[in-house]
């Protein structure tokens, strides 16, 4: 309980010292007798806070960058009307910076025996679970001179899912997939192709595709055509070690990798392939397996929502062993990890032969556009030194990527805005070449 600012102002005009207390604070105010009586009446007429009943309804999940609405219902069982200010407290990352005060505070009036609703709009800035804190209510008397205050705990959790900004690219990638399914993609059979049809030979066709038995039964030379197989297996591996915690512009590397994983999963499931997810650093952080096409994306975003990078070095031997146990023979393993020289040469290279012996491997890494901007900068001594350092870093990164390509790995190294599309294009290229 306590005096309001209005009561303090009136008290300053009075002349009789009266002791007051509020939350352990003790002091003296000069008040006159009528004001003291008015404050006492105001306090008596303010609705009690402890007897209020509160409940919540609303959104339980939201995509990062979008808004969720949580409705708080306040029921007033007392015989006095509730005139109140309310603060609905949530973690700071539940709002954009600078908007918390406006979004979390409400005014409401609830007549006796009735209820009213107030809605809090959340716009989270981080993935994960956001749990409601206390609801603090300050109940005023009719004169606004005195207020009762108390808090209630009304549990509610909103899960913030990955943003998936690349989903706008999905229609274009599906159009390319339909084009791939509808045309003669390969003439020579690969490990990821199955027989499609026979057609007449035209100059330029590979002679290895000639079907001699069919040719013997007709007057023209017939060639076999193949189409990419369906029901192939794809294992997406998210490296959640320390390198995934680095920031690229305003985004965490892990978030960009998740975006690429979601676009690839959506595309591959539409292509009829089976997609699993493994998140690993020194142990399994998430594992999604055996989901059908309709449940795949909800399962993936649910598993990714609470993932955070761990500030530890990734155990690549454990990662490779877990991936080999999780992927059947002749799968596509998509490693979303770093292209930095030390982690690749010391960690990935020793285990790469085990993966390539049984599987096709695609490595995708998030490039930092700031490095390219530094490499192009000129004009000052500092800019020249930064350009030299950036050029050296890019050269080292290109060397590592080329070494991986010579081993048979498909490498994608793109900035966050283009990484997801480039990974999807690499998948379609593997399909078209009969390698998947």
Short mmCIF file of C-alpha atoms in Angstrom, two decimals:
data_model
loop_
_atom_site.label_atom_id
_atom_site.label_comp_id
_atom_site.label_asym_id
_atom_site.label_seq_id
_atom_site.Cartn_x
_atom_site.Cartn_y
_atom_site.Cartn_z
CA UNK A 1 0.00 0.00 0.00
CA UNK A 2 1.13 3.61 -0.31
CA UNK A 3 0.30 7.21 -1.06
CA UNK A 4 0.06 8.24 -4.68
CA UNK A 5 1.75 11.30 -6.17
CA UNK A 6 -1.54 13.19 -5.91
CA UNK A 7 -1.76 12.55 -2.16
CA UNK A 8 1.85 13.63 -1.66
CA UNK A 9 1.16 16.91 -3.45
CA UNK A 10 -1.88 17.62 -1.29
CA UNK A 11 0.04 16.66 1.81
CA UNK A 12 2.68 19.23 1.01
CA UNK A 13 -0.01 21.90 1.31
CA UNK A 14 -1.15 20.72 4.75
CA UNK A 15 0.16 21.61 8.18
CA UNK A 16 -0.27 18.64 10.53
CA UNK A 17 2.63 16.15 10.71
CA UNK A 18 1.40 12.59 10.40
CA UNK A 19 3.54 9.43 10.28
CA UNK A 20 3.19 7.09 7.29
CA UNK A 21 4.84 3.87 6.16
CA UNK A 22 5.12 2.03 2.87
CA UNK A 23 6.99 -1.26 2.23
CA UNK A 24 9.25 -0.75 5.26
CA UNK A 25 9.82 2.98 4.68
CA UNK A 26 8.97 5.29 7.53
CA UNK A 27 8.66 9.06 7.34
CA UNK A 28 6.65 12.16 8.16
CA UNK A 29 4.33 14.15 5.92
CA UNK A 30 2.57 17.34 6.76
CA UNK A 31 -1.12 16.61 6.24
CA UNK A 32 -4.33 18.08 7.46
CA UNK A 33 -7.11 16.13 9.05
CA UNK A 34 -9.52 16.18 6.05
CA UNK A 35 -6.78 14.82 3.80
CA UNK A 36 -6.01 12.04 6.26
CA UNK A 37 -9.68 11.07 6.32
CA UNK A 38 -9.85 11.18 2.50
CA UNK A 39 -6.81 8.93 2.20
CA UNK A 40 -8.25 6.46 4.67
CA UNK A 41 -11.51 6.32 2.75
CA UNK A 42 -9.66 5.99 -0.54
CA UNK A 43 -7.68 3.06 0.82
CA UNK A 44 -10.82 1.40 2.13
CA UNK A 45 -12.57 1.73 -1.24
CA UNK A 46 -9.65 0.41 -3.33
CA UNK A 47 -10.27 -3.15 -4.51
CA UNK A 48 -8.05 -5.74 -2.77
CA UNK A 49 -5.29 -7.11 -5.01
CA UNK A 50 -4.75 -10.46 -3.35
CA UNK A 51 -8.33 -11.61 -3.99
CA UNK A 52 -8.12 -11.05 -7.74
CA UNK A 53 -8.13 -14.15 -9.94
CA UNK A 54 -5.90 -14.17 -13.03
CA UNK A 55 -5.59 -16.58 -15.94
CA UNK A 56 -3.94 -16.59 -19.37
CA UNK A 57 -4.77 -17.63 -22.92
CA UNK A 58 -3.10 -16.96 -26.24
CA UNK A 59 -0.19 -18.02 -28.42
CA UNK A 60 2.19 -20.72 -27.23
CA UNK A 61 4.67 -20.43 -30.09
CA UNK A 62 5.86 -17.75 -32.48
CA UNK A 63 8.48 -17.54 -35.21
CA UNK A 64 11.47 -15.35 -34.46
CA UNK A 65 10.85 -11.86 -35.82
CA UNK A 66 7.06 -12.15 -35.60
CA UNK A 67 4.68 -11.18 -32.78
CA UNK A 68 2.71 -13.30 -30.32
CA UNK A 69 -0.27 -12.18 -28.24
CA UNK A 70 -0.94 -13.42 -24.71
CA UNK A 71 -4.23 -12.43 -23.11
CA UNK A 72 -4.50 -11.96 -19.36
CA UNK A 73 -7.98 -12.26 -17.81
CA UNK A 74 -8.46 -10.39 -14.52
CA UNK A 75 -11.53 -11.38 -12.46
CA UNK A 76 -12.67 -9.15 -9.58
CA UNK A 77 -14.68 -11.17 -7.00
CA UNK A 78 -14.81 -8.32 -4.48
CA UNK A 79 -17.63 -5.81 -3.95
CA UNK A 80 -15.41 -2.87 -4.86
CA UNK A 81 -14.58 -1.79 -8.41
CA UNK A 82 -11.00 -2.31 -9.50
CA UNK A 83 -9.23 0.73 -10.92
CA UNK A 84 -5.73 -0.44 -11.62
CA UNK A 85 -2.45 -0.22 -13.44
CA UNK A 86 -0.97 -3.57 -14.39
CA UNK A 87 2.52 -4.68 -15.36
CA UNK A 88 2.83 -8.02 -17.17
CA UNK A 89 6.51 -8.90 -16.74
CA UNK A 90 8.42 -11.10 -19.23
CA UNK A 91 12.16 -11.61 -19.89
CA UNK A 92 13.84 -8.61 -21.60
CA UNK A 93 14.36 -10.54 -24.87
CA UNK A 94 10.58 -10.83 -25.23
CA UNK A 95 10.43 -7.36 -26.82
CA UNK A 96 12.37 -5.23 -29.23
CA UNK A 97 14.72 -2.86 -27.36
CA UNK A 98 12.93 0.22 -26.03
CA UNK A 99 9.38 -1.17 -26.36
CA UNK A 100 9.06 -3.08 -23.06
CA UNK A 101 7.44 -0.32 -21.00
CA UNK A 102 4.77 0.45 -23.58
CA UNK A 103 4.05 -3.25 -24.30
CA UNK A 104 3.96 -4.59 -20.74
CA UNK A 105 1.93 -1.93 -18.91
CA UNK A 106 -1.86 -1.66 -19.03
CA UNK A 107 -4.70 0.29 -17.40
CA UNK A 108 -7.96 -1.46 -16.64
CA UNK A 109 -11.21 -1.04 -14.74
CA UNK A 110 -13.12 -4.11 -13.57
CA UNK A 111 -16.58 -3.68 -11.96
CA UNK A 112 -17.42 -5.87 -8.93
CA UNK A 113 -18.04 -9.51 -9.86
CA UNK A 114 -16.90 -9.03 -13.45
CA UNK A 115 -13.73 -9.68 -15.45
CA UNK A 116 -11.72 -7.88 -18.09
CA UNK A 117 -8.99 -8.90 -20.51
CA UNK A 118 -5.74 -7.19 -21.43
CA UNK A 119 -3.44 -8.38 -24.21
CA UNK A 120 0.36 -8.28 -24.12
CA UNK A 121 2.07 -8.36 -27.50
CA UNK A 122 5.49 -10.05 -27.50
CA UNK A 123 8.07 -9.63 -30.27
CA UNK A 124 10.97 -11.86 -29.14
CA UNK A 125 14.53 -11.19 -30.24
CA UNK A 126 15.94 -14.66 -29.46
CA UNK A 127 14.94 -18.26 -29.98
CA UNK A 128 13.95 -20.48 -27.08
CA UNK A 129 11.29 -20.56 -24.38
CA UNK A 130 10.06 -17.29 -22.89
CA UNK A 131 8.34 -17.77 -19.53
CA UNK A 132 6.05 -15.17 -17.96
CA UNK A 133 7.21 -13.54 -14.74
CA UNK A 134 4.97 -11.93 -12.11
CA UNK A 135 1.93 -9.79 -12.83
CA UNK A 136 2.05 -6.70 -10.61
CA UNK A 137 -1.21 -4.80 -10.01
CA UNK A 138 -1.63 -1.42 -8.36
CA UNK A 139 -5.26 -0.86 -7.28
CA UNK A 140 -6.38 2.75 -6.75
CA UNK A 141 -9.20 4.24 -4.72
CA UNK A 142 -11.81 6.45 -6.40
CA UNK A 143 -9.90 9.64 -5.48
CA UNK A 144 -6.56 8.31 -6.66
CA UNK A 145 -4.94 9.27 -3.31
CA UNK A 146 -4.02 5.81 -2.06
CA UNK A 147 -3.15 2.49 -3.77
CA UNK A 148 -2.84 -1.14 -2.86
CA UNK A 149 -0.18 -3.17 -4.70
CA UNK A 150 0.51 -6.87 -5.04
CA UNK A 151 1.81 -9.50 -7.43
CA UNK A 152 0.47 -12.75 -8.85
CA UNK A 153 2.28 -15.54 -10.67
CA UNK A 154 0.38 -16.62 -13.76
CA UNK A 155 2.56 -19.20 -15.58
CA UNK A 156 2.72 -19.16 -19.37
CA UNK A 157 5.41 -20.17 -21.88
CA UNK A 158 5.87 -18.97 -25.44
CA UNK A 159 8.32 -20.99 -27.55
CA UNK A 160 10.22 -18.88 -30.07
CA UNK A 161 10.91 -20.91 -33.23
CA UNK A 162 13.65 -20.33 -35.84
CA UNK A 163 12.89 -17.49 -38.23
CA UNK A 164 13.14 -19.49 -41.53
CA UNK A 165 13.48 -16.42 -43.80
CA UNK A 166 14.47 -18.60 -46.78
CA UNK A 167 10.99 -20.17 -46.97
CA UNK A 168 10.15 -17.53 -49.60
CA UNK A 169 12.64 -19.32 -51.88
CA UNK A 170 10.84 -22.65 -51.60
CA UNK A 171 8.41 -22.16 -54.54
CA UNK A 172 11.30 -21.43 -56.93
CA UNK A 173 13.26 -24.46 -55.72
CA UNK A 174 10.19 -26.69 -56.06
CA UNK A 175 9.73 -25.46 -59.63
CA UNK A 176 13.30 -26.52 -60.39
CA UNK A 177 12.62 -29.86 -58.74
CA UNK A 178 9.55 -30.42 -60.93
CA UNK A 179 11.60 -29.50 -63.96
CA UNK A 180 14.23 -32.01 -62.88
CA UNK A 181 11.60 -34.74 -62.48
CA UNK A 182 9.95 -33.91 -65.80
CA UNK A 183 12.98 -33.93 -68.09
CA UNK A 184 15.56 -36.52 -69.09
CA UNK A 185 18.25 -35.67 -66.58
CA UNK A 186 20.95 -38.27 -67.21
CA UNK A 187 21.82 -40.82 -69.85
CA UNK A 188 24.45 -42.74 -67.89
CA UNK A 189 23.27 -44.43 -64.73
CA UNK A 190 24.62 -43.13 -61.42
CA UNK A 191 24.31 -44.44 -57.86
CA UNK A 192 21.23 -42.30 -57.28
CA UNK A 193 19.29 -43.02 -60.48
CA UNK A 194 16.69 -45.51 -61.57
CA UNK A 195 15.49 -46.54 -65.02
CA UNK A 196 13.00 -44.15 -66.59
CA UNK A 197 12.34 -44.91 -70.28
CA UNK A 198 13.72 -45.67 -73.74
CA UNK A 199 14.02 -43.14 -76.54
CA UNK A 200 15.56 -42.93 -79.96
CA UNK A 201 19.29 -42.23 -80.18
CA UNK A 202 20.34 -38.74 -81.32
CA UNK A 203 23.89 -37.68 -82.22
CA UNK A 204 25.78 -36.64 -79.11
CA UNK A 205 24.22 -39.21 -76.77
CA UNK A 206 26.64 -41.29 -74.73
CA UNK A 207 27.08 -44.65 -76.44
CA UNK A 208 27.14 -46.36 -73.05
CA UNK A 209 23.43 -45.57 -72.73
CA UNK A 210 22.47 -47.66 -75.82
CA UNK A 211 20.12 -50.52 -75.03
CA UNK A 212 21.26 -53.16 -77.53
CA UNK A 213 18.43 -55.58 -76.79
CA UNK A 214 15.79 -52.95 -77.43
CA UNK A 215 17.68 -51.83 -80.55
CA UNK A 216 17.63 -55.39 -81.90
CA UNK A 217 13.82 -55.45 -81.65
CA UNK A 218 13.27 -52.25 -83.63
CA UNK A 219 14.61 -50.44 -86.65
CA UNK A 220 16.26 -47.55 -84.74
CA UNK A 221 18.88 -47.31 -82.04
CA UNK A 222 17.35 -47.03 -78.56
CA UNK A 223 18.98 -45.44 -75.52
CA UNK A 224 18.12 -45.80 -71.86
CA UNK A 225 17.29 -42.74 -69.77
CA UNK A 226 17.43 -42.52 -66.01
CA UNK A 227 15.78 -40.31 -63.47
CA UNK A 228 16.82 -39.43 -59.93
CA UNK A 229 15.64 -41.92 -57.34
CA UNK A 230 13.14 -41.03 -54.66
CA UNK A 231 13.14 -42.22 -51.08
CA UNK A 232 16.82 -41.41 -50.60
CA UNK A 233 18.09 -40.63 -47.11
CA UNK A 234 19.46 -37.24 -46.06
CA UNK A 235 21.08 -36.61 -42.68
CA UNK A 236 21.49 -32.93 -41.77
CA UNK A 237 24.18 -32.44 -39.12
CA UNK A 238 24.28 -29.15 -37.19
CA UNK A 239 27.61 -28.43 -35.54
CA UNK A 240 26.64 -26.70 -32.27
CA UNK A 241 30.22 -26.22 -31.01
CA UNK A 242 32.01 -22.95 -30.33
CA UNK A 243 32.33 -21.94 -33.99
CA UNK A 244 28.52 -21.87 -34.27
CA UNK A 245 28.39 -19.14 -31.62
CA UNK A 246 30.19 -16.58 -33.78
CA UNK A 247 28.16 -13.61 -34.99
CA UNK A 248 27.96 -12.69 -38.67
CA UNK A 249 26.57 -9.17 -39.02
CA UNK A 250 23.51 -9.29 -36.71
CA UNK A 251 22.97 -13.06 -36.81
CA UNK A 252 24.48 -16.03 -34.98
CA UNK A 253 26.08 -18.57 -37.34
CA UNK A 254 23.90 -21.32 -35.89
CA UNK A 255 20.73 -19.43 -36.86
CA UNK A 256 21.88 -19.13 -40.48
CA UNK A 257 22.71 -22.85 -40.51
CA UNK A 258 19.22 -23.64 -39.16
CA UNK A 259 17.65 -21.61 -41.95
CA UNK A 260 19.58 -23.60 -44.55
CA UNK A 261 18.62 -26.88 -42.86
CA UNK A 262 14.92 -26.00 -42.89
CA UNK A 263 14.87 -25.06 -46.59
CA UNK A 264 16.76 -28.21 -47.56
CA UNK A 265 14.45 -30.37 -45.44
CA UNK A 266 11.32 -28.81 -46.96
CA UNK A 267 12.67 -29.30 -50.49
CA UNK A 268 13.94 -32.85 -49.97
CA UNK A 269 10.73 -34.02 -48.31
CA UNK A 270 8.76 -32.71 -51.32
CA UNK A 271 11.16 -34.67 -53.54
CA UNK A 272 10.18 -37.87 -51.73
CA UNK A 273 13.42 -38.21 -49.74
CA UNK A 274 13.67 -39.04 -46.06
CA UNK A 275 15.28 -36.36 -43.89
CA UNK A 276 16.75 -36.69 -40.40
CA UNK A 277 18.45 -34.08 -38.21
CA UNK A 278 21.38 -34.43 -35.82
CA UNK A 279 22.72 -31.58 -33.65
CA UNK A 280 26.06 -32.39 -32.03
CA UNK A 281 29.09 -30.86 -30.31
CA UNK A 282 30.42 -33.20 -27.63
CA UNK A 283 27.13 -35.01 -27.29
CA UNK A 284 23.82 -35.21 -29.10
CA UNK A 285 21.87 -31.99 -28.55
CA UNK A 286 18.91 -32.86 -30.77
CA UNK A 287 17.91 -35.79 -32.96
CA UNK A 288 14.88 -35.89 -35.26
CA UNK A 289 14.39 -39.19 -37.02
CA UNK A 290 11.69 -41.07 -38.91
CA UNK A 291 9.23 -38.20 -39.42
CA UNK A 292 6.90 -38.26 -42.40
CA UNK A 293 6.73 -35.32 -44.81
CA UNK A 294 3.77 -33.70 -43.07
CA UNK A 295 5.35 -33.75 -39.61
CA UNK A 296 8.96 -33.11 -40.59
CA UNK A 297 9.10 -29.30 -40.47
CA UNK A 298 7.15 -28.96 -37.18
CA UNK A 299 9.47 -31.56 -35.63
CA UNK A 300 12.57 -29.77 -36.90
CA UNK A 301 11.59 -26.28 -35.76
CA UNK A 302 10.54 -27.67 -32.38
CA UNK A 303 13.92 -29.37 -31.94
CA UNK A 304 15.86 -26.30 -33.11
CA UNK A 305 13.95 -23.75 -31.02
CA UNK A 306 15.89 -24.34 -27.80
CA UNK A 307 19.27 -25.15 -29.36
CA UNK A 308 22.11 -22.84 -28.35
CA UNK A 309 25.81 -23.04 -29.30
CA UNK A 310 28.06 -24.59 -26.70
CA UNK A 311 31.42 -22.88 -26.06
CA UNK A 312 33.36 -26.13 -26.47
CA UNK A 313 35.41 -27.64 -29.27
CA UNK A 314 33.33 -30.07 -31.32
CA UNK A 315 34.30 -33.72 -30.95
CA UNK A 316 34.49 -34.57 -34.66
CA UNK A 317 35.29 -38.24 -34.01
CA UNK A 318 32.14 -38.56 -31.93
CA UNK A 319 30.20 -36.59 -34.54
CA UNK A 320 31.34 -38.90 -37.35
CA UNK A 321 30.59 -42.04 -35.31
CA UNK A 322 27.11 -40.78 -34.43
CA UNK A 323 26.41 -39.79 -38.04
CA UNK A 324 27.49 -43.22 -39.30
CA UNK A 325 25.17 -44.89 -36.81
CA UNK A 326 22.30 -42.61 -37.80
CA UNK A 327 22.62 -42.81 -41.59
CA UNK A 328 21.99 -45.96 -43.63
CA UNK A 329 24.28 -46.80 -46.52
CA UNK A 330 24.52 -44.36 -49.45
CA UNK A 331 23.00 -41.35 -47.72
CA UNK A 332 23.66 -37.67 -48.24
CA UNK A 333 25.26 -36.21 -45.12
CA UNK A 334 24.98 -32.42 -44.98
CA UNK A 335 27.48 -30.95 -42.50
CA UNK A 336 26.60 -27.42 -41.43
CA UNK A 337 29.89 -26.44 -39.83
CA UNK A 338 32.86 -24.12 -40.25
CA UNK A 339 35.47 -23.81 -43.00
CA UNK A 340 38.11 -22.40 -40.69
CA UNK A 341 41.44 -24.10 -41.30
CA UNK A 342 42.21 -25.37 -37.79
CA UNK A 343 38.88 -27.11 -37.02
CA UNK A 344 38.73 -28.66 -40.51
CA UNK A 345 42.33 -29.86 -40.76
CA UNK A 346 42.66 -31.05 -37.16
CA UNK A 347 39.12 -32.29 -36.63
CA UNK A 348 37.25 -33.08 -39.83
CA UNK A 349 39.98 -34.32 -42.19
CA UNK A 350 40.94 -37.38 -40.10
CA UNK A 351 37.33 -38.65 -40.00
CA UNK A 352 36.34 -37.62 -43.54
CA UNK A 353 37.40 -40.92 -45.19
CA UNK A 354 34.98 -42.83 -42.93
CA UNK A 355 32.09 -40.68 -44.10
CA UNK A 356 33.04 -40.64 -47.79
CA UNK A 357 33.47 -44.42 -47.88
CA UNK A 358 29.74 -44.97 -47.42
CA UNK A 359 28.09 -41.64 -48.10
CA UNK A 360 27.98 -38.50 -50.21
CA UNK A 361 29.08 -35.51 -48.13
CA UNK A 362 28.04 -31.88 -48.56
CA UNK A 363 29.69 -29.33 -46.30
CA UNK A 364 28.02 -25.93 -45.91
CA UNK A 365 29.60 -23.03 -44.04
CA UNK A 366 28.50 -19.50 -43.15
CA UNK A 367 30.86 -16.91 -44.64
CA UNK A 368 31.30 -13.49 -43.04
CA UNK A 369 30.50 -10.67 -45.50
CA UNK A 370 32.51 -8.27 -43.34
CA UNK A 371 35.71 -10.07 -44.38
CA UNK A 372 34.95 -9.45 -48.05
CA UNK A 373 34.19 -5.79 -47.29
CA UNK A 374 37.48 -5.46 -45.45
CA UNK A 375 39.37 -7.03 -48.34
CA UNK A 376 37.99 -4.39 -50.70
CA UNK A 377 38.65 -1.42 -48.39
CA UNK A 378 41.31 1.17 -49.21
CA UNK A 379 42.07 4.79 -48.41
CA UNK A 380 43.83 4.72 -45.04
CA UNK A 381 46.78 2.86 -43.55
CA UNK A 382 44.46 0.94 -41.20
CA UNK A 383 42.18 -0.02 -44.10
CA UNK A 384 45.13 -1.36 -46.10
CA UNK A 385 46.29 -3.52 -43.19
CA UNK A 386 42.72 -4.79 -42.67
CA UNK A 387 42.47 -5.55 -46.40
CA UNK A 388 45.69 -7.56 -46.28
CA UNK A 389 44.49 -9.56 -43.27
CA UNK A 390 41.10 -10.19 -44.88
CA UNK A 391 42.71 -11.29 -48.16
CA UNK A 392 44.89 -13.75 -46.27
CA UNK A 393 41.86 -15.15 -44.43
CA UNK A 394 39.91 -15.56 -47.69
CA UNK A 395 42.86 -17.28 -49.37
CA UNK A 396 43.16 -19.72 -46.48
CA UNK A 397 39.42 -20.41 -46.59
CA UNK A 398 39.51 -21.05 -50.35
CA UNK A 399 42.48 -23.40 -49.88
CA UNK A 400 40.60 -25.46 -47.30
CA UNK A 401 37.50 -25.59 -49.52
CA UNK A 402 39.51 -26.73 -52.53
CA UNK A 403 41.20 -29.44 -50.49
CA UNK A 404 37.80 -30.75 -49.42
CA UNK A 405 36.55 -30.73 -53.02
CA UNK A 406 39.55 -32.82 -54.09
CA UNK A 407 38.52 -35.36 -51.45
CA UNK A 408 35.07 -35.59 -53.07
CA UNK A 409 33.14 -33.25 -50.76
CA UNK A 410 30.64 -30.79 -52.21
CA UNK A 411 31.42 -27.45 -50.53
CA UNK A 412 29.06 -24.49 -50.15
CA UNK A 413 30.53 -21.33 -48.63
CA UNK A 414 28.07 -18.44 -48.64
CA UNK A 415 27.00 -15.45 -46.56
CA UNK A 416 23.86 -15.89 -44.40
CA UNK A 417 21.47 -14.31 -46.93
CA UNK A 418 22.42 -16.76 -49.72
CA UNK A 419 23.52 -19.86 -47.81
CA UNK A 420 20.12 -21.60 -47.72
CA UNK A 421 19.48 -21.14 -51.44
CA UNK A 422 23.00 -22.32 -52.31
CA UNK A 423 22.59 -25.50 -50.22
CA UNK A 424 19.27 -26.23 -51.94
CA UNK A 425 20.89 -25.69 -55.35
CA UNK A 426 23.73 -28.07 -54.45
CA UNK A 427 21.17 -30.72 -53.46
CA UNK A 428 19.36 -30.32 -56.79
CA UNK A 429 22.66 -30.52 -58.67
CA UNK A 430 23.49 -33.80 -56.92
CA UNK A 431 20.05 -35.09 -57.90
CA UNK A 432 20.52 -34.06 -61.52
CA UNK A 433 23.96 -35.69 -61.68
CA UNK A 434 22.65 -38.98 -60.32
CA UNK A 435 24.84 -38.80 -57.21
CA UNK A 436 21.84 -38.92 -54.89
#
